[in-house]
XYZ file of C-alpha atoms in Angstrom:
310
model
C 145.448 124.660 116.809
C 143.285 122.891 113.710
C 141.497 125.391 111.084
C 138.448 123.160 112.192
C 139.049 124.296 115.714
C 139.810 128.266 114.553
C 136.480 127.979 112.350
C 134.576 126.467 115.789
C 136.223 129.543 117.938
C 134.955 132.108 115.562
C 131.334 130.598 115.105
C 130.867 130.053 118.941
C 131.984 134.048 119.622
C 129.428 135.175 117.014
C 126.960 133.386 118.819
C 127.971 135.010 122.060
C 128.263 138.404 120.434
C 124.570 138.412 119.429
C 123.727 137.821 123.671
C 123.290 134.076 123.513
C 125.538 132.303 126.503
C 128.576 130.730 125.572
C 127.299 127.097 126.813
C 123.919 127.340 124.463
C 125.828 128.684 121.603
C 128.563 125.506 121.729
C 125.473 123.111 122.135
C 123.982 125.055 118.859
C 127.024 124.833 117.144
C 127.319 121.293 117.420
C 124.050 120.463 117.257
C 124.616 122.062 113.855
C 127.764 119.852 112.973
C 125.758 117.000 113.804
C 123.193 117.458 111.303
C 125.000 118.930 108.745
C 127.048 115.404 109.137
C 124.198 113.491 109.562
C 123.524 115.164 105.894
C 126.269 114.449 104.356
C 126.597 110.862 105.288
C 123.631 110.363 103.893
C 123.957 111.553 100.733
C 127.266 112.481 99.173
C 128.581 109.338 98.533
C 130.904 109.334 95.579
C 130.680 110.260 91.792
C 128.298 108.287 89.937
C 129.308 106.226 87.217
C 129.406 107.842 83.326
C 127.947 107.531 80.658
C 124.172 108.102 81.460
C 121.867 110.238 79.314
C 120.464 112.751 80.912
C 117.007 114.016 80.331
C 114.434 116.941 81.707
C 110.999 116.451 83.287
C 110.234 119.900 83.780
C 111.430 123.482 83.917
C 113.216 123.932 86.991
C 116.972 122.998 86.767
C 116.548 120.454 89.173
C 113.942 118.557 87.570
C 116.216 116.218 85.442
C 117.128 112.488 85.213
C 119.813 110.600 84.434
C 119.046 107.063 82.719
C 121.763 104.001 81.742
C 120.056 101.259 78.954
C 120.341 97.811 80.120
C 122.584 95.682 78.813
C 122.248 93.181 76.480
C 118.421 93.556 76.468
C 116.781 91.568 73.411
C 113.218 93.362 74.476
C 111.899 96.799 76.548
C 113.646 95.895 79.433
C 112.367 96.552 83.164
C 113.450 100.204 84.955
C 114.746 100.716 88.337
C 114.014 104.541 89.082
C 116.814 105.768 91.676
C 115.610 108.406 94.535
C 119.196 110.352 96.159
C 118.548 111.371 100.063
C 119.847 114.316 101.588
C 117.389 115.497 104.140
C 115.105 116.673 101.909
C 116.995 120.058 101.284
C 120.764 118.791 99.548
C 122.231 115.867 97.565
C 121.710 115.155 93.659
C 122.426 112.239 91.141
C 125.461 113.230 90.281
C 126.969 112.590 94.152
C 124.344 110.084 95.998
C 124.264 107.570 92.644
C 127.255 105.623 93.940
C 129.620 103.842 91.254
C 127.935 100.260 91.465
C 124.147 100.735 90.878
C 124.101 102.417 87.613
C 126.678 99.410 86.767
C 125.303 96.704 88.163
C 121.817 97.140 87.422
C 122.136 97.686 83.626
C 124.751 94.780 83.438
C 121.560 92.394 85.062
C 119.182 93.650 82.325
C 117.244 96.386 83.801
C 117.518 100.328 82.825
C 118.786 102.261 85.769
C 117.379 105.876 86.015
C 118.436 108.342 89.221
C 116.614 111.957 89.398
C 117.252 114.864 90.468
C 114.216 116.613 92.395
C 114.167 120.082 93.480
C 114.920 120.340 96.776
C 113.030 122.150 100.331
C 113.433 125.349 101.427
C 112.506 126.160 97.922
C 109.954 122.941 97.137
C 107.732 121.204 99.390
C 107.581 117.814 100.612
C 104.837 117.362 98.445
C 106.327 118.293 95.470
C 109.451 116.374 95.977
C 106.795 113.385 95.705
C 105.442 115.162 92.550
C 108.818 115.190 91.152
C 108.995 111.718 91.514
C 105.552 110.803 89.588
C 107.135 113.390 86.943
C 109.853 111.747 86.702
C 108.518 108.234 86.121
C 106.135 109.467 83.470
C 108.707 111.532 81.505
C 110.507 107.417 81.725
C 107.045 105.858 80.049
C 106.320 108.471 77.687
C 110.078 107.854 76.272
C 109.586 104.255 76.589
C 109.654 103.091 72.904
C 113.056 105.077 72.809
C 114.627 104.191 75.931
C 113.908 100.605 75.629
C 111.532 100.361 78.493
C 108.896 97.934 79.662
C 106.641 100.313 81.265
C 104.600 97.371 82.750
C 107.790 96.631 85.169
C 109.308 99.627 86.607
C 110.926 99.890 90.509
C 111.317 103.053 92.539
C 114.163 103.066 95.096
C 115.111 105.437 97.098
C 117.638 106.215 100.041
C 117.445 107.887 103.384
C 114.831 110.830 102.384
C 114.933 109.330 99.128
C 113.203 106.106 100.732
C 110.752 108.320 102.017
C 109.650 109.779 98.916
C 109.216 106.718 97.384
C 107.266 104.916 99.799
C 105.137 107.936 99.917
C 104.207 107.480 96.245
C 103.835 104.227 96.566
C 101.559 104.392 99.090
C 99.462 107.676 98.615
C 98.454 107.517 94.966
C 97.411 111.031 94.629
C 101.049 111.778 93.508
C 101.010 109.378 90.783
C 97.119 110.357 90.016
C 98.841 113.737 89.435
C 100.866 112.873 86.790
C 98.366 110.776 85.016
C 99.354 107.361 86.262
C 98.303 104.901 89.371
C 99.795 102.338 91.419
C 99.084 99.904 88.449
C 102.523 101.424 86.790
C 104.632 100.746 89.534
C 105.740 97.131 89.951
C 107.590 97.368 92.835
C 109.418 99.924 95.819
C 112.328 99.683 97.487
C 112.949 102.070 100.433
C 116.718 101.883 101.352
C 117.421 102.814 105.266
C 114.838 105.453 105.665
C 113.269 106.802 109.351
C 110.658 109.011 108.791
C 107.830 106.175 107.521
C 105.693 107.785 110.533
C 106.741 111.263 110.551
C 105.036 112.417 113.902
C 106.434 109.153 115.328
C 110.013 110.223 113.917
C 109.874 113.841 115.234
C 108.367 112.512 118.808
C 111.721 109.869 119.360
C 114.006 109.969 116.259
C 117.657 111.217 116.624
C 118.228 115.182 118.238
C 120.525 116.219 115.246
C 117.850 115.540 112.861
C 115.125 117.461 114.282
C 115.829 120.671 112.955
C 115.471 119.002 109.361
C 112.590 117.070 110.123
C 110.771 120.387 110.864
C 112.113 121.894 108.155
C 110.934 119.402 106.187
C 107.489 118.674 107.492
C 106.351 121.309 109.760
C 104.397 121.761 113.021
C 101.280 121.304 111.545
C 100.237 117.309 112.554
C 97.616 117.033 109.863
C 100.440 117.663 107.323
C 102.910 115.588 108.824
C 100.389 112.723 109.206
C 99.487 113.168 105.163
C 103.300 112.997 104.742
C 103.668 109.826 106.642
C 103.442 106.590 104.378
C 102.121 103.866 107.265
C 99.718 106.112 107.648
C 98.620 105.695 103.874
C 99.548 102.175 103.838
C 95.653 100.855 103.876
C 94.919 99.354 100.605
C 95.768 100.814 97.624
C 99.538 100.822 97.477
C 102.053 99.273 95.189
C 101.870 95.827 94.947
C 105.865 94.924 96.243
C 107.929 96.309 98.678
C 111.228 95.630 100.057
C 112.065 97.243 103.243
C 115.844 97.248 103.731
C 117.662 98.632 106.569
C 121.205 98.597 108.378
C 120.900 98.293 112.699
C 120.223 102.015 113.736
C 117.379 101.746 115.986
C 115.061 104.266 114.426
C 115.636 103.051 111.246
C 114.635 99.709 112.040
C 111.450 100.459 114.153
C 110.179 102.748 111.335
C 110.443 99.987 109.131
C 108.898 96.838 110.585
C 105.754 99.498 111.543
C 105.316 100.416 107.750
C 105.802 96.817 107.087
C 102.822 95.702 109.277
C 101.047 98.271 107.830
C 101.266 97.558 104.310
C 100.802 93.623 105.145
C 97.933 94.827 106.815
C 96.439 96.828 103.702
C 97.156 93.802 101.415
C 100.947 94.623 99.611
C 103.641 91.835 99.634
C 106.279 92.800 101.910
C 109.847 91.743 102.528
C 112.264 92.590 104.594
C 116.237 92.959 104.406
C 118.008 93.477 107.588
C 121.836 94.269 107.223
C 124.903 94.880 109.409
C 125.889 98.299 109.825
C 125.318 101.041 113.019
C 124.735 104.938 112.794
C 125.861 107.115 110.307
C 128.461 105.127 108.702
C 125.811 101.859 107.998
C 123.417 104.499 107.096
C 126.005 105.800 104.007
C 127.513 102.162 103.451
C 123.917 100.732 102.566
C 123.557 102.851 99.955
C 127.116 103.269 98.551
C 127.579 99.341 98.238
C 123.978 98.738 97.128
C 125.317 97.378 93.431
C 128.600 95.868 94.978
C 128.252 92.239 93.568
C 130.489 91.733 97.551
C 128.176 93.730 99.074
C 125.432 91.299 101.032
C 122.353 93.408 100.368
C 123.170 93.171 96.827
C 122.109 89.775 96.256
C 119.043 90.197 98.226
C 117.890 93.066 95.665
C 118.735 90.687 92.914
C 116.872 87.834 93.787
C 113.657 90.136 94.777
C 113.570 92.231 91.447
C 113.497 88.649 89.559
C 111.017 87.763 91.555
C 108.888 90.894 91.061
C 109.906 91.572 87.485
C 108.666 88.045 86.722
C 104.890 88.914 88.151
């Protein structure tokens, strides 16, 4: 027998020991796999690459950066500002990153910056979103140093990392918090996210993620609407997005709604839609994203010329 199958044996019959019946606690316990999968898929995708510097934006341990200078810049170059996933409650910088982006982006002339935020049960939602203001203005206020335009600067962001980013780039009051506006953000990219329209997402999105959707949001609808960006997507928002997304069903649904919403409120909006199913084009989109082979590479490229030209 596998340890794997030992490990299942044991967590099933302490289940059963505390009166649940044996066919609920197997459903729990893989119901539990599931997500914890889900998870990790998500966001522990490799070692980043070296040779970042790493800087704080506040006092909790988790409220650091990591930033690469661009290459070859003969001027304050623009800044990509990277956003890990993780289900709102696990992943970091140092493991979401990926190898290419902090390569790739600095080798096309841009600074590359990925943050650590601090992380729910412990945080909020909403101050995962504060984080991310935080974390752009600790970026402008170094800007002289670091070799940053601050007129151009890109958040990204992956799984709940796309998420947080579209929130703040379409509810200002996150950026208003840290002393800036939607004027200081150029452009966002949410990579593969599915929780645009959280009560939507929590009404049909995937069973194994419903446990961390209510962690993560809650049971009260007011709050999950005020945590939904197509809900805040009436003008203001950022002025750019680009909505890119692999073929998982939720995925793409919760896109092309926040997409109509923000073409509705007045933001320019494009789309990239990329091969890849479930879980494994879920992780690939975001581990490739840099991969000069990698076909939503090129479509990242040619939009941040186009937006870092405006």
């Amino acid at each position: 027998m596998s340890k794997r199958y030992w490990i299942g044996l044991l967590a099933v019959t302490a289940v059963v020991a505390s009166g649940m019946p044996a066919s609920d606690a197997r459903e729990k316990l893989r119901d539990r796999l599931r997500e914890r999968m889900a998870e990790r898929m998500g966001a522990e995708d490799g070692p980043q690459a070296p040779g970042g510097e790493t800087i704080a934006y506040g006092s909790d341990p988790l409220q650091v950066l990591d930033i690469w200078r661009a290459k070859g810049a003969k001027g304050p170059a623009p800044l990509i500002v990277y956003v890990h996933g993780g289900g709102w409650k696990r992943g970091s910088k140092d493991n979401a990153t990926g190898r290419f982006k902090p390569v790739h982006y600095p080798g096309q002339g841009y600074a590359f910056a990925s943050i650590n935020y601090r992380l729910v049960p412990a945080a909020t939602v909403e101050q995962q979103a504060a984080d991310v203001a935080s974390a752009v203005k600790a970026l402008i206020d170094r800007a002289a140093t670091l070799g940053i335009d601050r007129r151009r600067i890109v958040l990204m962001g992956h799984s709940a990392g796309a998420h947080l980013v579209a929130l703040v780039g379409t509810d200002e009051r996150y950026l208003k918090g840290a002393g800036l506006s939607f004027a200081d953000i150029a452009g966002v990219i949410p990579n593969d996210g599915a929780a645009y329209d959280v009560p939507a997402q929590m009404k049909d999105g995937p069973p194994i993620m419903q446990a961390t959707y209510k962690q993560a949001f809650g049971s009260d609808p007011a709050r999950q609407k005020a945590l939904s960006p197509t809900a805040h997507a009436a003008a203001p928002n950022a002025r750019d997005f680009l909505l890119l997304y692999v073929q998982r069903p939720d995925g793409v649904r919760q896109a092309k709604a926040l997409g109509n919403a923000l073409t509705a409120g007045g933001s320019r909006v494009e789309h990239g839609s990329f091969p890849g199913e479930g879980l494994k084009g879920h992780a690939e989109i975001n581990r490739s994203l840099g991969d000069p082979a990698y076909a939503a590479t090129g479509a990242v490229d040619a939009w941040l010329k186009r937006v870092f030209a405006r």
